[in-house]
Amino acid sequence: MNSVLVIGSGGREHTICWALAKSKKIDKIYCLPGNGGISEIAECVDIGVMDFDKIVDFVDNHKDITLTVVAPDDPLAAGLVDRLEERGHRAFGPRANAAIIEGSKAFSKYLMKKYGIPTADYEEFNDYEKAVEYLKNAKYPLVVKADGLALGKGVIICNTKEEGLQAAKDMMIDAKFKDAGKTVIVEEFMVGQEVSILSFCDGKTIVPMVNARDHKRAYDNDQGLNTGGMGTFSPSAIYTDEVADEVLHKIILPTVDAMNKEGRTFKGVLYFGLMLTDEGAKVVEYNARFGDPETQVVLPRLKTDLYDIFNAVVDGTLDKINIEWNDLACVCVVMASGGYPESYKKGMEITIGDIDKDVIVFHAGTKLKDGKLYTNGGRVLGVTAMGKDIHEAREKAYKNVKKISFDGAFYRTDIGIKK
Ligand code: AMP
Ligand code: GLY
């Protein structure tokens, strides 16, 4: 018996479980804690992702588990992979000393500056008075960022001095993001198109996946607050072979090299959030994990067995396998709860009509109770379709979104319209 344990509970984890379920080498998938959709393909285990003692015990007690995949940022940053490895278990994901590339913006900016990796100019502040002095005299717009993990909310684009000072006060004095905002980064505002490049990295070899674009704002035409992501598509025409080549040589390979030189070898999925500016591609952020909802449009295009890739990353043999992708386009439309990304209700019953066979509904915040499905988070579902081009995939995704309903449901209607 060969089982895999996936840690996490969102749309990304549902997609990872779905892709692993296609592997003939796996008999069983466990997901901890999982969600309503995941429970259809995996055994969900009611343990929290930060409850490391219980997680390690669970793996100790299940000899059938040959690999644990740690998907979310928090347990990676807090060292779950290290804990599993110390007990002799195989785990996919970076150790804490490498996950810091996402967990601390101060670290990632330091790394890029030291190794000449293109990114926005910045200043770092631990002292509120110094930040105030800088913000009073700075050029606007600029971006104020909390150093630590803040659920994607710790980035404030400030158009005026008042907004800049407010952001610094919220983070450094009023501790809106708790300890994550004790240190802040003040960054130059970059103008350009954003694209996400996820990559598999075994510490020596790095293999970029097909590109994807996220739609971070809550409403159509990029209006409203920043969210975890309201929809994605892959591939994007703006990411030409020429751009890909520039990114590989100026950003991707130098980052792997920089992490090795710092003694922080990165193994897992390294995510490059890029801005294509007039001066070339620059890094907006690194993530130490699969993106959500980028994963929902990237993994459906993967032809190679994901379990083989995960093992190659753990074993450091990524150079030995050929990773293949299909030529289809993929679009994912996120259906969210009314009010998201601010407060929203949970527990609304979800009805799903007759979904087309080739459309996948990835669950993000759902719960199955007595055979019925209920909302259990801000982002609820990711309706994902493939087609010969983005237009066809988009039409299919939206046709099926209309077959799903729950009280307060909303979604963007423009996913996949931009290039
Ligand atoms: P992050 O969490 O760092 O990816 O930031 C969230 C979003 O804020 C990004 O996807 C960008 O849209 C925007 N953003 C962050 N940093 C900058 C920057 N320096 N210039 C312009 N936009 C930015
Ligand atoms: N979709 C952006 C992220 O996963 O951080």
Tab-separated table of C-alpha atoms and ligand atoms in Angstrom:
chain	number	residue	atom	x	y	z
A	1	MET	CA	0.000	0.000	0.000
A	2	ASN	CA	1.354	3.382	-1.010
A	3	SER	CA	-0.289	6.545	0.306
A	4	VAL	CA	0.403	10.258	0.098
A	5	LEU	CA	-0.594	12.866	2.677
A	6	VAL	CA	-1.400	16.389	1.470
A	7	ILE	CA	-1.434	19.190	4.052
A	8	GLY	CA	-3.957	22.009	3.467
A	9	SER	CA	-7.607	22.693	2.738
A	10	GLY	CA	-8.032	25.033	-0.225
A	11	GLY	CA	-8.518	24.969	-3.978
A	12	ARG	CA	-4.800	24.474	-4.439
A	13	GLU	CA	-4.839	21.359	-2.259
A	14	HIS	CA	-7.912	19.992	-4.048
A	15	THR	CA	-6.036	20.414	-7.343
A	16	ILE	CA	-2.909	18.711	-5.982
A	17	CYS	CA	-5.021	15.791	-4.690
A	18	TRP	CA	-6.839	15.614	-8.056
A	19	ALA	CA	-3.545	15.481	-9.964
A	20	LEU	CA	-2.070	12.881	-7.568
A	21	ALA	CA	-5.222	10.774	-7.862
A	22	LYS	CA	-4.350	10.234	-11.536
A	23	SER	CA	-1.096	8.494	-10.570
A	24	LYS	CA	-1.212	4.696	-10.843
A	25	LYS	CA	1.537	4.534	-8.221
A	26	ILE	CA	-0.641	5.801	-5.370
A	27	ASP	CA	-3.310	3.678	-3.677
A	28	LYS	CA	-4.631	6.262	-1.279
A	29	ILE	CA	-4.514	9.993	-0.570
A	30	TYR	CA	-5.009	11.542	2.850
A	31	CYS	CA	-5.643	15.262	3.147
A	32	LEU	CA	-5.323	17.190	6.367
A	33	PRO	CA	-7.738	18.866	7.054
A	34	GLY	CA	-9.141	18.864	3.473
A	35	ASN	CA	-12.579	20.143	2.443
A	36	GLY	CA	-15.905	18.987	0.995
A	37	GLY	CA	-14.582	18.398	-2.526
A	38	ILE	CA	-11.333	16.832	-1.421
A	39	SER	CA	-13.273	14.288	0.663
A	40	GLU	CA	-14.535	12.742	-2.589
A	41	ILE	CA	-11.015	11.702	-3.615
A	42	ALA	CA	-9.058	11.603	-0.357
A	43	GLU	CA	-9.569	10.624	3.257
A	44	CYS	CA	-9.799	13.903	5.157
A	45	VAL	CA	-8.160	14.000	8.571
A	46	ASP	CA	-9.457	16.469	11.127
A	47	ILE	CA	-6.143	17.973	12.279
A	48	GLY	CA	-5.113	21.618	11.810
A	49	VAL	CA	-2.173	22.455	9.533
A	50	MET	CA	-0.257	24.076	12.417
A	51	ASP	CA	-0.764	21.194	14.852
A	52	PHE	CA	2.683	19.761	14.145
A	53	ASP	CA	2.757	17.236	17.018
A	54	LYS	CA	-0.457	15.625	15.820
A	55	ILE	CA	0.643	15.702	12.177
A	56	VAL	CA	3.952	14.001	12.936
A	57	ASP	CA	2.155	11.409	15.086
A	58	PHE	CA	-0.285	10.781	12.247
A	59	VAL	CA	2.544	10.102	9.795
A	60	ASP	CA	4.392	7.980	12.374
A	61	ASN	CA	1.277	5.861	12.774
A	62	HIS	CA	0.577	5.411	9.054
A	63	LYS	CA	3.408	3.374	7.613
A	64	ASP	CA	1.637	3.413	4.233
A	65	ILE	CA	2.434	7.152	3.818
A	66	THR	CA	5.514	7.440	1.580
A	67	LEU	CA	5.352	11.183	1.043
A	68	THR	CA	3.822	14.220	2.769
A	69	VAL	CA	3.184	17.274	0.601
A	70	VAL	CA	3.116	20.513	2.610
A	71	ALA	CA	1.184	23.014	0.465
A	72	PRO	CA	0.357	26.172	2.529
A	73	ASP	CA	2.773	28.957	3.515
A	74	ASP	CA	2.278	28.982	7.295
A	75	PRO	CA	3.344	25.386	8.068
A	76	LEU	CA	6.236	25.698	5.602
A	77	ALA	CA	7.500	28.887	7.250
A	78	ALA	CA	7.122	27.323	10.703
A	79	GLY	CA	9.179	24.258	9.734
A	80	LEU	CA	6.769	21.363	9.210
A	81	VAL	CA	9.049	19.855	6.547
A	82	ASP	CA	11.973	20.011	9.006
A	83	ARG	CA	9.880	18.296	11.691
A	84	LEU	CA	8.842	15.480	9.342
A	85	GLU	CA	12.385	14.978	8.071
A	86	GLU	CA	13.777	14.840	11.609
A	87	ARG	CA	11.502	11.847	12.162
A	88	GLY	CA	12.754	10.159	9.008
A	89	HIS	CA	9.720	10.929	6.823
A	90	ARG	CA	9.809	12.067	3.216
A	91	ALA	CA	8.293	15.519	2.769
A	92	PHE	CA	7.792	17.745	-0.271
A	93	GLY	CA	8.336	21.450	0.344
A	94	PRO	CA	11.144	23.762	1.453
A	95	ARG	CA	12.613	23.631	4.933
A	96	ALA	CA	11.997	26.678	7.126
A	97	ASN	CA	15.370	28.213	6.319
A	98	ALA	CA	14.392	28.300	2.615
A	99	ALA	CA	10.664	29.044	3.058
A	100	ILE	CA	11.823	32.372	4.478
A	101	ILE	CA	12.010	33.564	0.866
A	102	GLU	CA	8.232	33.996	1.191
A	103	GLY	CA	7.953	34.333	4.969
A	104	SER	CA	10.059	37.496	5.194
A	105	LYS	CA	9.910	40.231	2.580
A	106	ALA	CA	12.906	41.853	4.277
A	107	PHE	CA	14.856	38.655	3.552
A	108	SER	CA	13.684	38.352	-0.059
A	109	LYS	CA	14.518	41.995	-0.789
A	110	TYR	CA	17.956	41.572	0.820
A	111	LEU	CA	18.545	38.478	-1.318
A	112	MET	CA	17.579	40.209	-4.557
A	113	LYS	CA	19.656	43.277	-3.801
A	114	LYS	CA	22.736	41.250	-2.846
A	115	TYR	CA	22.599	39.038	-5.944
A	116	GLY	CA	21.421	41.654	-8.456
A	117	ILE	CA	18.034	40.075	-9.157
A	118	PRO	CA	15.721	42.712	-10.695
A	119	THR	CA	13.032	44.003	-8.330
A	120	ALA	CA	11.590	47.316	-7.104
A	121	ASP	CA	13.949	49.583	-5.118
A	122	TYR	CA	13.153	49.566	-1.426
A	123	GLU	CA	13.918	50.661	2.113
A	124	GLU	CA	13.430	48.552	5.237
A	125	PHE	CA	12.230	49.992	8.569
A	126	ASN	CA	12.066	48.542	12.081
A	127	ASP	CA	11.720	51.976	13.618
A	128	TYR	CA	8.375	53.753	13.219
A	129	GLU	CA	9.815	57.276	13.537
A	130	LYS	CA	12.319	56.592	10.762
A	131	ALA	CA	9.574	55.179	8.534
A	132	VAL	CA	7.472	58.320	9.137
A	133	GLU	CA	10.340	60.589	8.256
A	134	TYR	CA	10.977	58.677	5.041
A	135	LEU	CA	7.295	58.530	4.075
A	136	LYS	CA	6.883	62.285	4.611
A	137	ASN	CA	9.534	63.024	1.991
A	138	ALA	CA	9.050	60.126	-0.433
A	139	LYS	CA	7.700	60.180	-3.978
A	140	TYR	CA	4.201	58.722	-4.452
A	141	PRO	CA	2.711	56.308	-5.403
A	142	LEU	CA	4.688	53.790	-3.381
A	143	VAL	CA	3.996	50.458	-1.730
A	144	VAL	CA	4.125	49.679	2.001
A	145	LYS	CA	4.499	45.983	2.829
A	146	ALA	CA	4.440	44.071	6.088
A	147	ASP	CA	7.571	41.933	6.357
A	148	GLY	CA	5.819	38.701	7.406
A	149	LEU	CA	2.934	36.519	6.247
A	150	ALA	CA	-0.391	38.402	6.266
A	151	LEU	CA	-2.746	36.336	4.074
A	152	GLY	CA	-1.928	38.482	1.062
A	153	LYS	CA	-3.328	41.557	2.844
A	154	GLY	CA	-0.093	43.092	4.058
A	155	VAL	CA	0.584	45.026	0.844
A	156	ILE	CA	-0.764	48.569	0.675
A	157	ILE	CA	-0.447	50.658	-2.476
A	158	CYS	CA	-0.309	54.287	-1.325
A	159	ASN	CA	-1.100	57.166	-3.660
A	160	THR	CA	-0.567	59.955	-1.146
A	161	LYS	CA	1.566	60.804	1.865
A	162	GLU	CA	-1.517	60.421	4.096
A	163	GLU	CA	-2.076	56.873	2.858
A	164	GLY	CA	1.604	56.036	3.325
A	165	LEU	CA	1.618	57.300	6.913
A	166	GLN	CA	-1.634	55.496	7.663
A	167	ALA	CA	-0.266	52.191	6.329
A	168	ALA	CA	2.882	52.504	8.464
A	169	LYS	CA	0.802	53.329	11.549
A	170	ASP	CA	-1.588	50.416	10.934
A	171	MET	CA	1.309	47.994	10.667
A	172	MET	CA	3.916	49.298	13.116
A	173	ILE	CA	1.836	50.929	15.847
A	174	ASP	CA	-1.635	49.388	15.687
A	175	ALA	CA	-0.232	45.914	14.813
A	176	LYS	CA	-2.962	45.244	12.263
A	177	PHE	CA	-0.947	42.255	10.993
A	178	LYS	CA	0.414	41.344	14.425
A	179	ASP	CA	4.164	40.623	14.416
A	180	ALA	CA	4.198	40.405	10.598
A	181	GLY	CA	4.063	44.205	10.445
A	182	LYS	CA	6.738	45.031	13.048
A	183	THR	CA	9.172	45.487	10.189
A	184	VAL	CA	7.957	47.149	6.991
A	185	ILE	CA	9.312	47.444	3.483
A	186	VAL	CA	8.640	50.621	1.525
A	187	GLU	CA	8.918	49.921	-2.174
A	188	GLU	CA	9.021	51.803	-5.426
A	189	PHE	CA	5.711	51.410	-7.316
A	190	MET	CA	6.175	49.376	-10.480
A	191	VAL	CA	4.016	49.670	-13.578
A	192	GLY	CA	3.450	46.699	-15.865
A	193	GLN	CA	1.607	43.434	-16.432
A	194	GLU	CA	1.821	40.699	-13.810
A	195	VAL	CA	2.428	37.031	-14.471
A	196	SER	CA	3.042	34.073	-12.161
A	197	ILE	CA	5.704	31.455	-12.822
A	198	LEU	CA	5.596	28.397	-10.585
A	199	SER	CA	8.581	26.068	-10.801
A	200	PHE	CA	9.739	22.732	-9.466
A	201	CYS	CA	13.121	22.979	-7.792
A	202	ASP	CA	15.250	20.207	-6.250
A	203	GLY	CA	17.972	22.559	-5.050
A	204	LYS	CA	20.104	22.116	-8.188
A	205	THR	CA	17.713	21.878	-11.113
A	206	ILE	CA	14.747	24.206	-11.544
A	207	VAL	CA	11.971	23.549	-14.050
A	208	PRO	CA	9.465	26.346	-14.665
A	209	MET	CA	5.861	25.244	-15.163
A	210	VAL	CA	3.578	26.759	-17.801
A	211	ASN	CA	2.827	30.415	-17.018
A	212	ALA	CA	-0.384	31.683	-15.429
A	213	ARG	CA	-2.035	35.017	-14.676
A	214	ASP	CA	-3.986	35.735	-11.522
A	215	HIS	CA	-6.732	38.350	-10.986
A	216	LYS	CA	-6.091	39.638	-7.489
A	217	ARG	CA	-8.743	42.342	-7.103
A	218	ALA	CA	-12.236	41.402	-5.954
A	219	TYR	CA	-14.247	42.906	-8.822
A	220	ASP	CA	-14.251	43.250	-12.611
A	221	ASN	CA	-11.709	45.574	-14.266
A	222	ASP	CA	-9.396	45.127	-11.282
A	223	GLN	CA	-11.619	47.112	-8.951
A	224	GLY	CA	-12.056	46.479	-5.226
A	225	LEU	CA	-9.716	45.114	-2.605
A	226	ASN	CA	-6.859	42.702	-3.124
A	227	THR	CA	-7.904	39.085	-2.519
A	228	GLY	CA	-6.129	35.735	-2.518
A	229	GLY	CA	-7.031	35.562	-6.224
A	230	MET	CA	-10.406	35.606	-8.001
A	231	GLY	CA	-9.444	33.622	-11.070
A	232	THR	CA	-6.578	32.571	-13.293
A	233	PHE	CA	-5.759	31.508	-16.799
A	234	SER	CA	-2.895	29.738	-18.543
A	235	PRO	CA	-1.105	30.377	-20.816
A	236	SER	CA	-0.754	34.125	-21.232
A	237	ALA	CA	0.346	35.534	-24.584
A	238	ILE	CA	2.367	38.283	-22.846
A	239	TYR	CA	4.820	35.685	-21.574
A	240	THR	CA	6.618	35.171	-24.877
A	241	ASP	CA	9.578	32.815	-25.330
A	242	GLU	CA	11.799	35.867	-25.311
A	243	VAL	CA	10.469	37.046	-21.949
A	244	ALA	CA	10.689	33.490	-20.582
A	245	ASP	CA	14.329	33.313	-21.584
A	246	GLU	CA	15.136	36.650	-19.945
A	247	VAL	CA	13.319	35.587	-16.756
A	248	LEU	CA	15.124	32.235	-16.672
A	249	HIS	CA	18.576	33.808	-16.907
A	250	LYS	CA	18.091	37.000	-14.927
A	251	ILE	CA	15.683	35.831	-12.237
A	252	ILE	CA	15.006	32.098	-11.943
A	253	LEU	CA	18.515	30.595	-12.143
A	254	PRO	CA	20.129	33.434	-10.127
A	255	THR	CA	17.553	32.896	-7.354
A	256	VAL	CA	18.371	29.178	-7.016
A	257	ASP	CA	22.046	30.052	-7.000
A	258	ALA	CA	21.578	32.836	-4.433
A	259	MET	CA	19.678	30.536	-2.077
A	260	ASN	CA	22.442	27.930	-2.305
A	261	LYS	CA	25.098	30.549	-1.614
A	262	GLU	CA	23.151	31.675	1.443
A	263	GLY	CA	23.080	28.078	2.702
A	264	ARG	CA	19.314	27.954	2.184
A	265	THR	CA	18.922	25.334	-0.552
A	266	PHE	CA	15.377	25.483	-1.868
A	267	LYS	CA	13.482	22.258	-2.567
A	268	GLY	CA	9.816	22.351	-3.498
A	269	VAL	CA	7.764	24.753	-5.572
A	270	LEU	CA	9.303	28.184	-5.989
A	271	TYR	CA	6.820	30.759	-7.236
A	272	PHE	CA	7.937	33.921	-8.999
A	273	GLY	CA	5.387	36.762	-8.983
A	274	LEU	CA	6.654	38.929	-11.829
A	275	MET	CA	5.942	42.385	-13.197
A	276	LEU	CA	6.822	42.906	-16.853
A	277	THR	CA	7.937	46.548	-16.827
A	278	ASP	CA	9.431	48.781	-19.512
A	279	GLU	CA	12.817	48.062	-17.935
A	280	GLY	CA	12.329	44.295	-18.165
A	281	ALA	CA	10.860	41.651	-15.863
A	282	LYS	CA	11.108	42.311	-12.125
A	283	VAL	CA	10.176	40.231	-9.085
A	284	VAL	CA	7.107	41.448	-7.167
A	285	GLU	CA	7.215	38.570	-4.714
A	286	TYR	CA	8.439	35.045	-4.165
A	287	ASN	CA	6.271	32.311	-2.736
A	288	ALA	CA	7.632	29.070	-1.337
A	289	ARG	CA	4.703	27.000	-2.583
A	290	PHE	CA	2.148	26.477	-5.330
A	291	GLY	CA	0.021	29.592	-5.977
A	292	ASP	CA	-3.705	29.558	-5.365
A	293	PRO	CA	-5.587	29.785	-7.783
A	294	GLU	CA	-2.671	29.451	-10.252
A	295	THR	CA	-2.360	25.741	-9.442
A	296	GLN	CA	-5.938	25.212	-10.638
A	297	VAL	CA	-4.955	26.171	-14.220
A	298	VAL	CA	-1.388	24.827	-14.226
A	299	LEU	CA	-1.742	21.246	-12.949
A	300	PRO	CA	-4.630	20.343	-15.306
A	301	ARG	CA	-2.135	21.017	-18.121
A	302	LEU	CA	0.490	18.662	-16.667
A	303	LYS	CA	0.928	15.384	-18.546
A	304	THR	CA	3.683	13.913	-16.358
A	305	ASP	CA	2.838	11.992	-13.164
A	306	LEU	CA	2.927	14.566	-10.325
A	307	TYR	CA	3.941	11.908	-7.802
A	308	ASP	CA	7.060	11.173	-9.898
A	309	ILE	CA	7.915	14.871	-9.987
A	310	PHE	CA	7.467	15.280	-6.220
A	311	ASN	CA	9.750	12.296	-5.608
A	312	ALA	CA	12.362	13.634	-8.025
A	313	VAL	CA	12.377	16.933	-6.122
A	314	VAL	CA	12.798	15.164	-2.777
A	315	ASP	CA	15.544	12.902	-4.191
A	316	GLY	CA	17.347	15.663	-6.083
A	317	THR	CA	16.865	13.900	-9.449
A	318	LEU	CA	14.755	16.476	-11.279
A	319	ASP	CA	17.326	16.512	-14.102
A	320	LYS	CA	16.420	12.875	-14.816
A	321	ILE	CA	12.770	13.379	-15.695
A	322	ASN	CA	11.055	15.018	-18.610
A	323	ILE	CA	8.141	17.199	-17.535
A	324	GLU	CA	5.467	17.545	-20.213
A	325	TRP	CA	2.447	19.813	-20.646
A	326	ASN	CA	-0.562	19.754	-22.925
A	327	ASP	CA	-1.179	22.526	-25.457
A	328	LEU	CA	-4.609	23.417	-24.125
A	329	ALA	CA	-5.652	26.671	-22.495
A	330	CYS	CA	-7.166	26.614	-19.021
A	331	VAL	CA	-9.359	29.117	-17.162
A	332	CYS	CA	-10.422	29.035	-13.499
A	333	VAL	CA	-13.226	31.282	-12.232
A	334	VAL	CA	-13.422	31.616	-8.452
A	335	MET	CA	-16.872	31.799	-6.857
A	336	ALA	CA	-16.655	33.672	-3.556
A	337	SER	CA	-18.887	34.443	-0.570
A	338	GLY	CA	-20.584	37.865	-0.477
A	339	GLY	CA	-18.388	40.299	1.481
A	340	TYR	CA	-15.069	38.546	0.747
A	341	PRO	CA	-12.222	39.556	1.215
A	342	GLU	CA	-13.712	41.346	4.233
A	343	SER	CA	-16.284	39.665	6.491
A	344	TYR	CA	-18.622	37.085	4.969
A	345	LYS	CA	-21.034	34.412	6.135
A	346	LYS	CA	-20.325	30.697	6.225
A	347	GLY	CA	-22.674	27.721	6.106
A	348	MET	CA	-24.699	28.625	2.976
A	349	GLU	CA	-25.956	25.542	1.148
A	350	ILE	CA	-24.371	25.084	-2.279
A	351	THR	CA	-26.257	23.581	-5.188
A	352	ILE	CA	-24.304	22.295	-8.142
A	353	GLY	CA	-26.201	21.417	-11.325
A	354	ASP	CA	-25.147	19.092	-14.102
A	355	ILE	CA	-21.533	20.125	-14.715
A	356	ASP	CA	-20.025	19.345	-18.143
A	357	LYS	CA	-17.793	16.264	-18.038
A	358	ASP	CA	-14.599	18.053	-18.967
A	359	VAL	CA	-15.082	20.866	-16.431
A	360	ILE	CA	-13.596	20.510	-12.960
A	361	VAL	CA	-15.037	22.214	-9.913
A	362	PHE	CA	-12.193	22.586	-7.435
A	363	HIS	CA	-13.378	23.229	-3.900
A	364	ALA	CA	-11.709	25.914	-1.780
A	365	GLY	CA	-13.938	26.773	1.188
A	366	THR	CA	-16.575	24.036	1.354
A	367	LYS	CA	-17.781	21.543	3.904
A	368	LEU	CA	-19.732	18.350	3.352
A	369	LYS	CA	-22.309	17.559	6.040
A	370	ASP	CA	-24.887	14.766	5.844
A	371	GLY	CA	-24.414	14.569	2.091
A	372	LYS	CA	-24.991	18.293	1.585
A	373	LEU	CA	-22.405	20.860	0.610
A	374	TYR	CA	-22.028	24.180	2.479
A	375	THR	CA	-19.801	27.234	2.101
A	376	ASN	CA	-16.957	27.333	4.603
A	377	GLY	CA	-14.684	30.171	3.467
A	378	GLY	CA	-14.300	33.352	1.432
A	379	ARG	CA	-13.226	31.681	-1.753
A	380	VAL	CA	-15.630	28.772	-2.165
A	381	LEU	CA	-15.141	27.076	-5.541
A	382	GLY	CA	-12.870	27.346	-8.595
A	383	VAL	CA	-14.689	26.367	-11.764
A	384	THR	CA	-11.998	25.222	-14.181
A	385	ALA	CA	-12.284	24.474	-17.880
A	386	MET	CA	-9.892	23.679	-20.706
A	387	GLY	CA	-10.229	24.503	-24.374
A	388	LYS	CA	-8.219	24.839	-27.550
A	389	ASP	CA	-7.710	28.510	-26.643
A	390	ILE	CA	-8.474	30.862	-23.749
A	391	HIS	CA	-11.710	31.995	-25.378
A	392	GLU	CA	-13.102	28.458	-25.554
A	393	ALA	CA	-11.940	27.616	-22.016
A	394	ARG	CA	-13.483	30.838	-20.700
A	395	GLU	CA	-16.864	30.216	-22.361
A	396	LYS	CA	-16.968	26.699	-20.906
A	397	ALA	CA	-15.993	27.842	-17.417
A	398	TYR	CA	-18.658	30.579	-17.283
A	399	LYS	CA	-21.357	28.310	-18.747
A	400	ASN	CA	-20.775	26.001	-15.779
A	401	VAL	CA	-20.421	28.757	-13.168
A	402	LYS	CA	-24.053	29.581	-13.988
A	403	LYS	CA	-25.113	26.081	-12.920
A	404	ILE	CA	-23.842	26.646	-9.369
A	405	SER	CA	-25.538	28.711	-6.701
A	406	PHE	CA	-25.360	29.667	-3.043
A	407	ASP	CA	-26.654	32.615	-1.108
A	408	GLY	CA	-24.445	35.671	-1.663
A	409	ALA	CA	-22.264	34.036	-4.352
A	410	PHE	CA	-20.212	36.393	-6.512
A	411	TYR	CA	-17.520	36.059	-9.138
A	412	ARG	CA	-15.676	38.190	-11.631
A	413	THR	CA	-17.020	38.073	-15.167
A	414	ASP	CA	-13.759	39.108	-16.843
A	415	ILE	CA	-11.373	36.252	-16.047
A	416	GLY	CA	-9.266	35.504	-19.118
A	417	ILE	CA	-10.221	38.646	-21.023
A	418	LYS	CA	-6.856	40.316	-20.573
A	419	LYS	CA	-3.983	38.780	-22.492
B	1	AMP	P1	2.469	40.797	-3.071
B	1	AMP	O1	1.709	40.163	-1.946
B	1	AMP	O2	3.821	41.309	-2.687
B	1	AMP	O3	2.464	39.956	-4.311
B	1	AMP	O4	1.609	42.063	-3.524
B	1	AMP	C1	0.239	41.931	-3.873
B	1	AMP	C2	-0.039	42.752	-5.110
B	1	AMP	O5	0.279	44.132	-4.882
B	1	AMP	C3	0.827	42.361	-6.298
B	1	AMP	O6	0.291	41.282	-6.998
B	1	AMP	C4	0.809	43.629	-7.112
B	1	AMP	O7	-0.384	43.743	-7.860
B	1	AMP	C5	0.807	44.704	-6.056
B	1	AMP	N1	2.182	45.152	-5.804
B	1	AMP	C6	3.042	44.689	-4.877
B	1	AMP	N2	4.230	45.319	-4.927
B	1	AMP	C7	4.126	46.236	-5.900
B	1	AMP	C8	5.006	47.219	-6.443
B	1	AMP	N3	6.222	47.412	-5.948
B	1	AMP	N4	4.553	47.991	-7.451
B	1	AMP	C9	3.298	47.834	-7.942
B	1	AMP	N5	2.428	46.936	-7.472
B	1	AMP	C10	2.811	46.144	-6.475
B	2	GLY	N1	-2.404	33.713	-6.144
B	2	GLY	C1	-1.342	34.285	-5.457
B	2	GLY	C2	-0.721	33.464	-4.425
B	2	GLY	O1	-0.944	32.263	-4.339
B	2	GLY	O2	0.031	33.979	-3.617
